[in-house]
Coordinates of C-alpha atoms in Angstrom, one line a residue:
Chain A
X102 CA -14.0 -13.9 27.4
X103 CA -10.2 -13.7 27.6
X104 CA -9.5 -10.2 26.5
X105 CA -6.1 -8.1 26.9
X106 CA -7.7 -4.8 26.8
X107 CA -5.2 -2.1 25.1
X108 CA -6.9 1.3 26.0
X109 CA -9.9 3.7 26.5
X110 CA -10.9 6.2 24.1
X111 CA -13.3 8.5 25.6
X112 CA -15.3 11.0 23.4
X113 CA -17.0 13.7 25.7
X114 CA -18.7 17.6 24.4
X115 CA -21.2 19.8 26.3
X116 CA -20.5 19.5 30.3
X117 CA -17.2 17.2 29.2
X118 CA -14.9 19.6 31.7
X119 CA -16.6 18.1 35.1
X120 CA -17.5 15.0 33.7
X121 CA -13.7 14.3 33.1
X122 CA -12.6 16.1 36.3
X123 CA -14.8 13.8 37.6
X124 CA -14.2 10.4 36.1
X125 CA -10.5 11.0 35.8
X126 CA -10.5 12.0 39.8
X127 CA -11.9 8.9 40.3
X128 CA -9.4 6.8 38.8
X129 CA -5.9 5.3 41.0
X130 CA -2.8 6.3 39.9
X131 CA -2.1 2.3 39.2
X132 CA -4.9 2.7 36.3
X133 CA -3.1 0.2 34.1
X134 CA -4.4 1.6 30.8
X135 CA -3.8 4.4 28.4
X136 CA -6.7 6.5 28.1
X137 CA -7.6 8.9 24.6
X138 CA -9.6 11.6 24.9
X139 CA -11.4 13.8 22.4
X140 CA -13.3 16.8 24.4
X141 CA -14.7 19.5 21.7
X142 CA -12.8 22.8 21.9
X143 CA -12.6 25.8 19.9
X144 CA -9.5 26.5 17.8
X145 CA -7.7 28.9 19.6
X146 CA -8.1 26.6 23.2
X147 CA -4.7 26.6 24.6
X148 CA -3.8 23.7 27.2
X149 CA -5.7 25.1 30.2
X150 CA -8.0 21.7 30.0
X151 CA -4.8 19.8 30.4
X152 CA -3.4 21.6 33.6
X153 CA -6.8 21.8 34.9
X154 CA -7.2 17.5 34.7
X155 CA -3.9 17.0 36.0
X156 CA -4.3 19.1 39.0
X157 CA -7.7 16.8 39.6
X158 CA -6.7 13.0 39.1
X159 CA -3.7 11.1 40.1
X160 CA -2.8 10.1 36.7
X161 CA -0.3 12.0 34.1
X162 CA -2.3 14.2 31.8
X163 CA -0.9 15.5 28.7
X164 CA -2.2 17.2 25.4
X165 CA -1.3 14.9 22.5
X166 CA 1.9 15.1 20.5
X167 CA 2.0 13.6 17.3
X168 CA 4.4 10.6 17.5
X169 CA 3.7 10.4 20.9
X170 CA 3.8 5.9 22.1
X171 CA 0.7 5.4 24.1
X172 CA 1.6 4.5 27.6
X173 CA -0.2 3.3 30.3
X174 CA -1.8 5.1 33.1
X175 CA -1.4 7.9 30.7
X176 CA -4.3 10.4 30.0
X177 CA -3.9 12.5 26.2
X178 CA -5.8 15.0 25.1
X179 CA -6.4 15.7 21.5
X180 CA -5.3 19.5 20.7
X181 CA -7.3 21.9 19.9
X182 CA -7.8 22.4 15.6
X183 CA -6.5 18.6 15.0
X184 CA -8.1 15.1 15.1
X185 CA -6.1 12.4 17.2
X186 CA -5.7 9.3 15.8
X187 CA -3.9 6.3 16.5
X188 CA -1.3 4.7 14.5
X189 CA -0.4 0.8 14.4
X190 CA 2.6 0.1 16.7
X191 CA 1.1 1.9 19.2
X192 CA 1.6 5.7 18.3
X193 CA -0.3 8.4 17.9
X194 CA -1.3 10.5 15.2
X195 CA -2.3 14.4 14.4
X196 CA -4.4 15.8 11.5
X197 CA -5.6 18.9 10.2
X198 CA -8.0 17.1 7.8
X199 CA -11.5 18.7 7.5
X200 CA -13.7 18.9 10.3
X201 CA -15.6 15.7 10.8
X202 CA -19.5 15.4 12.4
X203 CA -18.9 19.2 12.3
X204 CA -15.9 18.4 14.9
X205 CA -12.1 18.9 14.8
X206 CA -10.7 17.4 17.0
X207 CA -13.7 14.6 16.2
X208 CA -15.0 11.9 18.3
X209 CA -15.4 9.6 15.8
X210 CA -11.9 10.1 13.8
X211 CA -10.2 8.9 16.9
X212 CA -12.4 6.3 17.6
X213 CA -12.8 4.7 14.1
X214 CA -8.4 5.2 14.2
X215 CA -8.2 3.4 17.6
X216 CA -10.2 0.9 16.2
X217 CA -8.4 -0.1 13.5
X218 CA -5.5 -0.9 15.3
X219 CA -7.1 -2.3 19.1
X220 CA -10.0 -4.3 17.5
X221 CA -11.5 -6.4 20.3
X222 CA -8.8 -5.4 22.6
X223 CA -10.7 -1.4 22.9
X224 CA -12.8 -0.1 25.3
X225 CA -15.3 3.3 23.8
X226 CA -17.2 5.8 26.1
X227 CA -19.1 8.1 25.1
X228 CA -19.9 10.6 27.3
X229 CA -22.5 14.0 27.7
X230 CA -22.3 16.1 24.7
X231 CA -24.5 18.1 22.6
X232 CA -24.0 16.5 19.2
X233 CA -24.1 13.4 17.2
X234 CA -19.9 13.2 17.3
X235 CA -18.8 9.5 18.5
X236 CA -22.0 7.4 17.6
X237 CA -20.7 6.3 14.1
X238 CA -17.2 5.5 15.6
X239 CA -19.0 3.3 18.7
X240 CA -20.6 1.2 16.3
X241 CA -17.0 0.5 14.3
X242 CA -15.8 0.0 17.7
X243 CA -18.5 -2.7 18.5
X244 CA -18.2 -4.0 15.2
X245 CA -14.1 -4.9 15.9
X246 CA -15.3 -6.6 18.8
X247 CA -14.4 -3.8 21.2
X248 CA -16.7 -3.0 24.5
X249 CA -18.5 -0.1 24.4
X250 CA -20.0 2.5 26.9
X251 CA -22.5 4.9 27.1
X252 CA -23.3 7.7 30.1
X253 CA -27.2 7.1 30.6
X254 CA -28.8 10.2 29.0
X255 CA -30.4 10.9 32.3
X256 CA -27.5 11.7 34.0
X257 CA -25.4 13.1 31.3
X258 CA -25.7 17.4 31.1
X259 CA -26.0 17.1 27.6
X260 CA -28.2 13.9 26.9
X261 CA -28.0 14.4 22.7
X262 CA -24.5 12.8 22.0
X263 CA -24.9 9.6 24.6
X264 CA -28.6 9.5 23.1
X265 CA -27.5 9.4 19.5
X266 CA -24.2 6.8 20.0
X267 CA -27.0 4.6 21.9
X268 CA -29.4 4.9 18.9
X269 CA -26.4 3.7 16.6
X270 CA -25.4 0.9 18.0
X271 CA -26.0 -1.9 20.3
X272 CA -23.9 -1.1 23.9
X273 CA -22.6 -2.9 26.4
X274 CA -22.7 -0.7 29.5
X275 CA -25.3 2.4 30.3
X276 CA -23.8 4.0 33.4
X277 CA -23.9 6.9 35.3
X278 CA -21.0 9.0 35.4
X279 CA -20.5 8.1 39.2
X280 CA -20.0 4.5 38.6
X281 CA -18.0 4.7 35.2
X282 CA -14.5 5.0 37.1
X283 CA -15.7 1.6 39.2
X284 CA -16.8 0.3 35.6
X285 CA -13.2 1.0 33.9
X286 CA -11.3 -0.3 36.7
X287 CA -13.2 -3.8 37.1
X288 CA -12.9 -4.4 32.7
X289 CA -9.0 -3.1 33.2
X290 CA -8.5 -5.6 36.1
X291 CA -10.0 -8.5 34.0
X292 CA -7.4 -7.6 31.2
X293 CA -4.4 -8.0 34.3
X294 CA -5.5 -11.3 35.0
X295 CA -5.8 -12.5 31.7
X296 CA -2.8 -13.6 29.8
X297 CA -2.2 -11.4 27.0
X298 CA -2.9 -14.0 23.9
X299 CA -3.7 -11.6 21.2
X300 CA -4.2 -15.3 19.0
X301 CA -6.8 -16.4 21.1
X302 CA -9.7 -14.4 19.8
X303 CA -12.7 -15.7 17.6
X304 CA -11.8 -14.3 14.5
Chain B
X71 CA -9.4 -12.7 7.8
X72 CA -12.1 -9.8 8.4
X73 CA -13.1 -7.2 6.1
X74 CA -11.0 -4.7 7.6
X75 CA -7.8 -6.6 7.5
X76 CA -8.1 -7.2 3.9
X77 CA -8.7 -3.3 2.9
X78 CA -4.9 -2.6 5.1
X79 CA -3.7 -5.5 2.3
X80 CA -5.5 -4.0 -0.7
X81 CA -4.1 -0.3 0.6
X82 CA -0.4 -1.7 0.6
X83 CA -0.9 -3.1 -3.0
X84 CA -3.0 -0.2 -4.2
X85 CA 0.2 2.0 -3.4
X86 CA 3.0 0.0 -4.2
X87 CA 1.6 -0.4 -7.8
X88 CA 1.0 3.8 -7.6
X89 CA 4.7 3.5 -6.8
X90 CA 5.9 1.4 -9.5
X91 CA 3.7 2.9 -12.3
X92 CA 3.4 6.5 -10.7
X93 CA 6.5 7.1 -8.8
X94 CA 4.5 8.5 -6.1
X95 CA 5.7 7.0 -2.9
X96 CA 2.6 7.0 -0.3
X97 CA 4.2 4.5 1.7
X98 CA 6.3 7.2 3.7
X99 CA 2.4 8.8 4.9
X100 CA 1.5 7.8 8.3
X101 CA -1.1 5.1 7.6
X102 CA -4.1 6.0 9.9
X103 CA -4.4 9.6 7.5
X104 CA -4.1 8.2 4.4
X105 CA -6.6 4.8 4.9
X106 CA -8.8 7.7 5.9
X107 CA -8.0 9.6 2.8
X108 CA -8.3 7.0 0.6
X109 CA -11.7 5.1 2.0
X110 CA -13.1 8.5 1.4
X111 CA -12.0 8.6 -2.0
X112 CA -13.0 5.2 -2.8
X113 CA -16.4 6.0 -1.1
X114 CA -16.7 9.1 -3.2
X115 CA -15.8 7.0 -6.8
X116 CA -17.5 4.1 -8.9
X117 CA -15.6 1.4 -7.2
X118 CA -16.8 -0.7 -4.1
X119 CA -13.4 -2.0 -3.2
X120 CA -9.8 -0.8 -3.8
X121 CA -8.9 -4.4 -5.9
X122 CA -11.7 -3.1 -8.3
X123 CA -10.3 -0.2 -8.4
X124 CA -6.4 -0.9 -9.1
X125 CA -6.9 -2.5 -12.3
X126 CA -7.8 0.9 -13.2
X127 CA -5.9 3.2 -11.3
X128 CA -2.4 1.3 -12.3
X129 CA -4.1 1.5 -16.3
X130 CA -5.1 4.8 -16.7
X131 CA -3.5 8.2 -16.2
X132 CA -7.0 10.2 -14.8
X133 CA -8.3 7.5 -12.6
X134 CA -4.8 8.0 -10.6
X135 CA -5.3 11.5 -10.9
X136 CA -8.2 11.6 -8.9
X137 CA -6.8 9.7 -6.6
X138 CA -3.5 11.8 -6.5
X139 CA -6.2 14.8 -6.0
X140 CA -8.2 13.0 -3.3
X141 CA -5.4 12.2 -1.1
X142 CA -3.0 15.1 -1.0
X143 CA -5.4 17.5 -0.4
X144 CA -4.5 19.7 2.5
X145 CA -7.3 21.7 4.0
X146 CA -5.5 25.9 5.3
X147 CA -7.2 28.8 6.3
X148 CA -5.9 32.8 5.7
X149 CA -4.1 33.6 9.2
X150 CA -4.6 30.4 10.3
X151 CA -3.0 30.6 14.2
X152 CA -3.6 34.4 14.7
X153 CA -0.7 34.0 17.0
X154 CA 2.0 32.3 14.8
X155 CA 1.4 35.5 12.4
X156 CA 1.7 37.6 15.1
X157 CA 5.1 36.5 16.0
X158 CA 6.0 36.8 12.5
X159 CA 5.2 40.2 12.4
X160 CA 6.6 41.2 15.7
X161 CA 9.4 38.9 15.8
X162 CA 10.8 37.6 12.5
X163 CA 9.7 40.4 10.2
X164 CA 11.9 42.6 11.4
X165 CA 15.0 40.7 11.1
X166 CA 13.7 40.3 7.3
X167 CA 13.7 43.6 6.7
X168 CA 17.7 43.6 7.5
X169 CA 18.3 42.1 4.3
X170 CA 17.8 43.9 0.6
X171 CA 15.8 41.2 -0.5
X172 CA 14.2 38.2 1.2
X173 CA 13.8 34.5 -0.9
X174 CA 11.0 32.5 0.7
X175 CA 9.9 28.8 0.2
X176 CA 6.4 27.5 1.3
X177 CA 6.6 24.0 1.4
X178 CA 2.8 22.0 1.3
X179 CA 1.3 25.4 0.5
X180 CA -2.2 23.9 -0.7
X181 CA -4.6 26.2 -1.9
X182 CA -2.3 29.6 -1.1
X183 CA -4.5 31.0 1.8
X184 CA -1.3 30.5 3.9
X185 CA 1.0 31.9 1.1
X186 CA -1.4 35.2 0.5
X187 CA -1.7 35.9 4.5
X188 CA 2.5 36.2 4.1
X189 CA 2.4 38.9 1.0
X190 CA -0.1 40.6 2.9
X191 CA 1.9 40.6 6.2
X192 CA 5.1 41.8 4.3
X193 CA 3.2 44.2 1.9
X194 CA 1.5 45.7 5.2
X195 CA 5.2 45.9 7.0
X196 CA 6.9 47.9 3.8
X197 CA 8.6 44.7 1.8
X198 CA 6.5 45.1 -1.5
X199 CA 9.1 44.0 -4.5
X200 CA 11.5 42.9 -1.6
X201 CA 11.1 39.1 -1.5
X202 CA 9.6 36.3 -3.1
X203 CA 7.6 33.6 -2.0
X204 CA 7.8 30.0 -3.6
X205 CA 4.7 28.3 -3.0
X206 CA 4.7 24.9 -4.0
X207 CA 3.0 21.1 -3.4
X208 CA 2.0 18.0 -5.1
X209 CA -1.4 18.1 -5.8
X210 CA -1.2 19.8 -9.6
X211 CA -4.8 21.1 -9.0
X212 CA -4.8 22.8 -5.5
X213 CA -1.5 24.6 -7.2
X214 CA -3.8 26.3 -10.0
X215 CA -6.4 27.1 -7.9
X216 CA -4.1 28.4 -5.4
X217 CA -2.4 30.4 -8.4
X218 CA -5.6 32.1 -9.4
X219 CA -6.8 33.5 -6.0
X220 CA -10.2 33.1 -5.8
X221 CA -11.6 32.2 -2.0
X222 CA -15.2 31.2 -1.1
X223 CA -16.8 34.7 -0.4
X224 CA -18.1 32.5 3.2
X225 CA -14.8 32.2 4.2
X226 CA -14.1 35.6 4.3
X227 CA -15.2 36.7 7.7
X228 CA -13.5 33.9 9.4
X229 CA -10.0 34.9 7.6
X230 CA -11.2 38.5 8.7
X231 CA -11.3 37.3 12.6
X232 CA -7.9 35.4 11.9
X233 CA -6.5 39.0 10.2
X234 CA -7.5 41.0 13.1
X235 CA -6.4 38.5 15.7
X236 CA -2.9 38.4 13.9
X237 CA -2.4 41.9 14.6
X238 CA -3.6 42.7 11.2
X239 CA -5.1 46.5 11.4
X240 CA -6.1 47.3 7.8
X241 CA -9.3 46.4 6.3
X242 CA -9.5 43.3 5.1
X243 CA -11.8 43.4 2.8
X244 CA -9.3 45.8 0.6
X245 CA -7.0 43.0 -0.5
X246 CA -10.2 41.2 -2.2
X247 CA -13.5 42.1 -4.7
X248 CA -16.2 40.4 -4.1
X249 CA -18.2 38.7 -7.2
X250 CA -21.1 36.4 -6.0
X251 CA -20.4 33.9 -3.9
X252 CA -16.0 34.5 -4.2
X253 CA -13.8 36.9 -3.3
X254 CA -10.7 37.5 -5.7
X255 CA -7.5 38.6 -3.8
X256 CA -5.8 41.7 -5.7
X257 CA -3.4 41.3 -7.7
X258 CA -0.7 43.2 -5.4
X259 CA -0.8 40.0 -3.5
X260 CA -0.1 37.6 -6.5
X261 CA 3.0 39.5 -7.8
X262 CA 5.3 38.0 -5.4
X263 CA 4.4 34.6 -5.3
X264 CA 5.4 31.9 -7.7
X265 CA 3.4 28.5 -7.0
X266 CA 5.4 25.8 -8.8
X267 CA 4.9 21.6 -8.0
X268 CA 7.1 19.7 -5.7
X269 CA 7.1 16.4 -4.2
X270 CA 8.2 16.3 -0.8
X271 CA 9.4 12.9 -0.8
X272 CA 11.1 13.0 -4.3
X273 CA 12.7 16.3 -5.0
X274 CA 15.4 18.2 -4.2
X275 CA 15.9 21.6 -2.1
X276 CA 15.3 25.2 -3.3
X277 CA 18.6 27.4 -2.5
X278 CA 19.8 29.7 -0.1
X279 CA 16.6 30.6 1.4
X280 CA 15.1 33.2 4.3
X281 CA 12.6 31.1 5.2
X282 CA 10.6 28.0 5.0
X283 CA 7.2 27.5 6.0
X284 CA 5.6 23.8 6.3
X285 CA 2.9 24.1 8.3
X286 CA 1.0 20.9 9.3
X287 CA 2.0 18.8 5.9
X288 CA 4.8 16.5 7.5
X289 CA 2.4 15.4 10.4
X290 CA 1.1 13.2 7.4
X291 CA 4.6 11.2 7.0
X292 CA 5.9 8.7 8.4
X293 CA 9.3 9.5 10.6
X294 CA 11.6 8.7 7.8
X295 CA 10.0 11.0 5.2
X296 CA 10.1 13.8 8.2
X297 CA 13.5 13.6 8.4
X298 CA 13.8 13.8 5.0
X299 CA 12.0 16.9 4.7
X300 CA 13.7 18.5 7.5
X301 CA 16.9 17.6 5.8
X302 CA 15.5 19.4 2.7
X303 CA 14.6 22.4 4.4
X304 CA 17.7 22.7 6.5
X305 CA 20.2 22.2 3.3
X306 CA 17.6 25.1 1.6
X307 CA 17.8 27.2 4.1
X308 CA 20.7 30.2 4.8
X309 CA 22.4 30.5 8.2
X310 CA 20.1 32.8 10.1
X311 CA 16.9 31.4 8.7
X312 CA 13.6 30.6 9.8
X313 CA 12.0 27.6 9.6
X314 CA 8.3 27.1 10.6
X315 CA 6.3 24.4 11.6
X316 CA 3.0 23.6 12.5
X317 CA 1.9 24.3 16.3
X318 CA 1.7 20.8 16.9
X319 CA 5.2 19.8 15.8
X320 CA 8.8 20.2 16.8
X321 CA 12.6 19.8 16.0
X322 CA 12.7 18.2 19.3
X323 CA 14.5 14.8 18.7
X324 CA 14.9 15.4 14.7
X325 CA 18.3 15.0 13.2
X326 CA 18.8 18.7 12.3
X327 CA 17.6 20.1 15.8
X328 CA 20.4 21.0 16.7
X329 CA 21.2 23.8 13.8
X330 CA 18.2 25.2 15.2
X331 CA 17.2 27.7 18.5
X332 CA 13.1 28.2 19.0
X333 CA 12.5 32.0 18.6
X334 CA 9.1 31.9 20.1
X335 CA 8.8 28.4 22.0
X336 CA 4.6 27.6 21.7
X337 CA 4.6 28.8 17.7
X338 CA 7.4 26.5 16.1
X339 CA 9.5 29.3 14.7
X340 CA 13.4 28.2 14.8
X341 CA 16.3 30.2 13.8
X342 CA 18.8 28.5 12.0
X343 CA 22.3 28.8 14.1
X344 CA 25.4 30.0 12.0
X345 CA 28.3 28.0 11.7

């Protein structure tokens, strides 16, 4: 399928701090997409998550900034006490709506956003986590086409959150955490060689 | 054309009518808050899509209403970001006190928790029946509540934590009575607060102010509407001022930055410059 893949959006919980160290380490600084993530952190967290991820991976880590345009190669980090969403045009959003699947930031707000505006053109990952955050917004993401991605339960620290976004939807990749970075980079590299005809799609 | 494409089409004609009929302008909110907004309103009412639905909104007054009610609701806490308060009280209060009395305008102001953590941060640093706090917003029914007081009892140990952390050092549970399940703040607090409605993207500015507060309201507008605000607040506000914004926004490449200086960088209090 000729895709033109427009970013990652990675939900992660329980054990998310060296699972993304990990994944993120993994990655080359060329990684051509932008990559969302929503780890689960108290209200008061300050940006030690960020600094600790960019000392660890090649790629520029920030905390996300309301208004901020999604670049590639760029890695953003909802804030603590707001959900991170994406806006058409390629922005992104803040909110201090309610807490969602008991979660702000929430898995599943910034999915179901990023959704909306990548369709087919998304990739989703769900990742270890204690919870049920991320499952309903996997299954939007499948159901606008996107690819989605689960860390096998048996290698996750936490196997409840990869278990229940499994149970929700159909996926297309079960991996373990050591061959996710391989995974991402071999869908992004598709996307390079593909020309970027966003009419092209079966809808 | 899928299913999701064609509630984006019914959003933009649900809120042009509001516009027409209503004169609420919805179009200025960033769009990925309010579709979320307003798919859980229409998930929460008797209609299965928003077409059904704007043949009644756009024809009677209380349908709209609870729409009006289900999408400008902002969600506050008492003390919420122990730390912003904390600067207050260590950094802004005390040029405050330099005048004889202080006018303040808390723009967005929900249901008051934010509002009530100010009276009892000036009460507590000697300001009784020296300022004034206007606490206003759109949403009509958040404003009553917010003028009557009364917090879910539940809450109260959180706002407690948030007090304490704020560099609060009374007891808490003084400026409230408990009665079942909700606590009712005294009445000390309410005397220097008028709540009063205001639309952001409509009306006009409150004068020669000490000190606006909108925390975590304009991260809901689109960039036009922001700078509209910020024009609002700046033309409300006295030389010397403060202006405070939510942790998670700036002045940083706004129109009126640059009549401002960041007191205390991470918290999103500015000083407006004179002259």
């Amino acid at each position: 399928m000729a895709r033109s893949f427009q970013a990652v959006v990675i939900g992660v919980s329980t054990g998310g701090v060296s699972a993304l160290a990990k994944l993120l380490g993994q990655l080359p600084a060329e990684f051509p997409l932008p990559i969302l993530i929503v780890q689960h952190i108290g209200p008061n967290a300050g940006s030690g998550l960020v600094k600790l991820l960019g000392e660890r991976c090649l790629l520029r880590v920030k905390e996300a900034d309301e208004q901020d345009e999604i670049l590639p190669g760029t890695v953003y980090l909802a804030p603590a006490n707001y959900h991170l969403l994406v806006e058409h045009g390629g922005f992104l959003a803040l909110s201090a709506d309610p807490h969602v699947s008991f979660a702000r930031p929430s898995v599943d707000v910034l999915f179901e956003s990023a959704a909306e505006v990548f369709g087919p053109d998304l990739i989703g990952v769900v990742l270890t986590g204690a919870n049920f955050d991320g499952s309903r917004g996997l299954r939007t993401i499948k159901e606008r086409g996107g690819v989605a991605i689960v860390q096998d339960p048996a290698d996750a620290e936490a196997q409840q959150m990869p278990q229940a976004a499994l149970a929700a939807t159909g996926v297309d990749y079960v991996v373990a955490l050591n061959g996710l970075a391989a995974l991402l980079q071999e869908l992004a590299s598709q996307c390079a060689t593909s020309p970027r005809q966003r009419g092209g799609r079966d809808d | 054309m899928k299913h999701a494409e064609v509630a984006d089409v019914e959003i933009r004609l649900l809120l042009e009518g509001v516009q027409q009929i209503y004169g609420y302008d919805f179009r200025d909110y960033a769009a990925a808050s309010i579709k979320r907004r307003l798919t859980h309103w229409l998930a929460e009412s008797a209609f299965d899509t928003f077409s059904q639905a704007q043949s009644r909104l756009l024809r009677e007054r209380e349908v709209f209403e609870s729409l009006l009610r289900g999408i400008t609701v902002n969600v506050t806490e008492m003390f919420r970001d122990p730390e912003f308060f904390r600067a207050m009280r260590e950094q802004v209060v005390p040029f405050l006190k330099t005048y004889p009395f202080v006018k303040i305008w808390h723009a967005g102001c929900a249901t008051g928790e934010e509002a009530y953590s100010m009276a009892i941060l000036l009460n507590e640093e000697g300001m009784a029946g020296r300022y004034r706090i206007y606490a206003t917003d759109i949403n009509e029914t958040v404003l009553q509540k917010a003028s009557e007081g009364v917090m879910p009892i539940m809450e109260m140990q959180r706002f407690t934590r948030n007090y304490q952390k704020s560099g609060g050092s009374a007891s808490f549970a003084d400026y409230y009575t408990a009665r079942y399940d909700r606590a009712i703040l005294s009445a000390a607090l309410k005397k220097h607060i008028v709540f009063a409605p205001h639309n952001l993207a409509v009306d006009g500015e409150f004068g020669e102010m000490n000190m606006v507060l909108c925390r975590n309201v304009m991260i809901y507008f689109k960039p036009a509407l922001k700078e509209r605000c910020l024009r609002l607040f700046d033309s409300s506000l006295l030389p010397g001022g403060f202006l405070c914004l939510g942790l998670k926004e700036t002045l940083e490449k706004r129109q009126v930055g640059e009549h401002y200086a960041e007191l205390s960088p991470p918290l999103r209090i500015y000083r407006k410059r004179y002259g």
